[in-house]
Amino acid sequence: MSTAQIREEARASCKYPYIKPEVVDAMIDHADYWHVPNSGTMVCCITLKNGFTVVEHAACVDKRNFNEEIAKRLSYSKARDLVFHYLAFAYLDERQS
């Protein structure tokens, strides 16, 4: 079972508030990518609509295996996952106030 399938199953069983993927996506303004020269590493910087940035990366063991499109998708997915964490923190922090 993939991570995406597990997440969908978890969301379907939720009875209480959770951060929805469309909320995360609505907060994203754009993403920039940087392929580290002479490496198998791609860095993704997601800029949110409020100007906050989230950075993640994807890397392969041997740079000969590097695939730019896959590296972009993977680094973006990892950065987007961090946005979920930040929104969850903000939600809980707001509830505590």
GROMACS .gro file of C-alpha atoms in nm:
model
   97
    1MET     CA    1   0.000   0.000   0.000
    2SER     CA    2   0.140   0.341  -0.094
    3THR     CA    3   0.172   0.638   0.138
    4ALA     CA    4  -0.097   0.819  -0.061
    5GLN     CA    5  -0.338   0.526  -0.019
    6ILE     CA    6  -0.272   0.510   0.355
    7ARG     CA    7  -0.335   0.885   0.386
    8GLU     CA    8  -0.664   0.855   0.197
    9GLU     CA    9  -0.773   0.570   0.424
   10ALA     CA   10  -0.681   0.775   0.733
   11ARG     CA   11  -0.871   1.081   0.606
   12ALA     CA   12  -1.179   0.873   0.530
   13SER     CA   13  -1.191   0.753   0.891
   14CYS     CA   14  -1.141   1.097   1.050
   15LYS     CA   15  -1.421   1.216   1.277
   16TYR     CA   16  -1.243   1.531   1.391
   17PRO     CA   17  -1.074   1.826   1.216
   18TYR     CA   18  -0.770   1.762   1.002
   19ILE     CA   19  -0.571   1.957   0.744
   20LYS     CA   20  -0.716   1.893   0.400
   21PRO     CA   21  -0.487   1.867   0.095
   22GLU     CA   22  -0.681   2.136  -0.090
   23VAL     CA   23  -0.614   2.380   0.197
   24VAL     CA   24  -0.240   2.316   0.163
   25ASP     CA   25  -0.252   2.351  -0.215
   26ALA     CA   26  -0.446   2.677  -0.190
   27MET     CA   27  -0.168   2.824   0.025
   28ILE     CA   28   0.109   2.750  -0.227
   29ASP     CA   29   0.205   3.035  -0.459
   30HIS     CA   30   0.484   2.868  -0.655
   31ALA     CA   31   0.783   2.635  -0.641
   32ASP     CA   32   1.140   2.687  -0.755
   33TYR     CA   33   1.390   2.409  -0.820
   34TRP     CA   34   1.766   2.389  -0.815
   35HIS     CA   35   1.967   2.092  -0.941
   36VAL     CA   36   2.289   2.092  -0.742
   37PRO     CA   37   2.564   2.092  -1.006
   38ASN     CA   38   2.746   1.761  -1.064
   39SER     CA   39   2.517   1.573  -0.827
   40GLY     CA   40   2.200   1.368  -0.811
   41THR     CA   41   2.032   1.622  -0.582
   42MET     CA   42   1.732   1.844  -0.652
   43VAL     CA   43   1.624   2.117  -0.410
   44CYS     CA   44   1.266   2.246  -0.406
   45CYS     CA   45   1.166   2.575  -0.247
   46ILE     CA   46   0.791   2.623  -0.212
   47THR     CA   47   0.682   2.982  -0.157
   48LEU     CA   48   0.349   3.020   0.018
   49LYS     CA   49   0.110   3.304  -0.064
   50ASN     CA   50   0.214   3.482   0.258
   51GLY     CA   51   0.580   3.476   0.148
   52PHE     CA   52   0.695   3.199   0.384
   53THR     CA   53   0.922   2.942   0.221
   54VAL     CA   54   0.960   2.568   0.275
   55VAL     CA   55   1.263   2.381   0.142
   56GLU     CA   56   1.320   2.009   0.085
   57HIS     CA   57   1.534   1.796  -0.139
   58ALA     CA   58   1.556   1.465  -0.321
   59ALA     CA   59   1.879   1.283  -0.393
   60CYS     CA   60   1.993   0.959  -0.549
   61VAL     CA   61   2.294   0.752  -0.450
   62ASP     CA   62   2.450   0.759  -0.796
   63LYS     CA   63   2.410   1.078  -0.999
   64ARG     CA   64   2.384   0.868  -1.316
   65ASN     CA   65   2.040   0.763  -1.191
   66PHE     CA   66   1.923   1.125  -1.164
   67ASN     CA   67   1.593   1.199  -1.338
   68GLU     CA   68   1.498   1.567  -1.324
   69GLU     CA   69   1.122   1.521  -1.343
   70ILE     CA   70   1.114   1.252  -1.075
   71ALA     CA   71   1.346   1.456  -0.854
   72LYS     CA   72   1.120   1.761  -0.891
   73ARG     CA   73   0.809   1.562  -0.803
   74LEU     CA   74   0.973   1.396  -0.503
   75SER     CA   75   1.130   1.712  -0.360
   76TYR     CA   76   0.801   1.902  -0.411
   77SER     CA   77   0.603   1.627  -0.239
   78LYS     CA   78   0.839   1.631   0.059
   79ALA     CA   79   0.823   2.012   0.086
   80ARG     CA   80   0.443   2.004   0.056
   81ASP     CA   81   0.430   1.752   0.342
   82LEU     CA   82   0.612   2.007   0.559
   83VAL     CA   83   0.340   2.263   0.483
   84PHE     CA   84   0.090   2.016   0.635
   85HIS     CA   85   0.299   2.009   0.955
   86TYR     CA   86   0.316   2.388   0.977
   87LEU     CA   87  -0.059   2.423   0.922
   88ALA     CA   88  -0.132   2.160   1.184
   89PHE     CA   89   0.090   2.347   1.429
   90ALA     CA   90  -0.084   2.678   1.350
   91TYR     CA   91  -0.427   2.517   1.389
   92LEU     CA   92  -0.342   2.370   1.729
   93ASP     CA   93  -0.165   2.685   1.843
   94GLU     CA   94  -0.475   2.891   1.755
   95ARG     CA   95  -0.698   2.652   1.949
   96GLN     CA   96  -0.477   2.689   2.258
   97SER     CA   97  -0.512   3.069   2.258
   0.00000   0.00000   0.00000
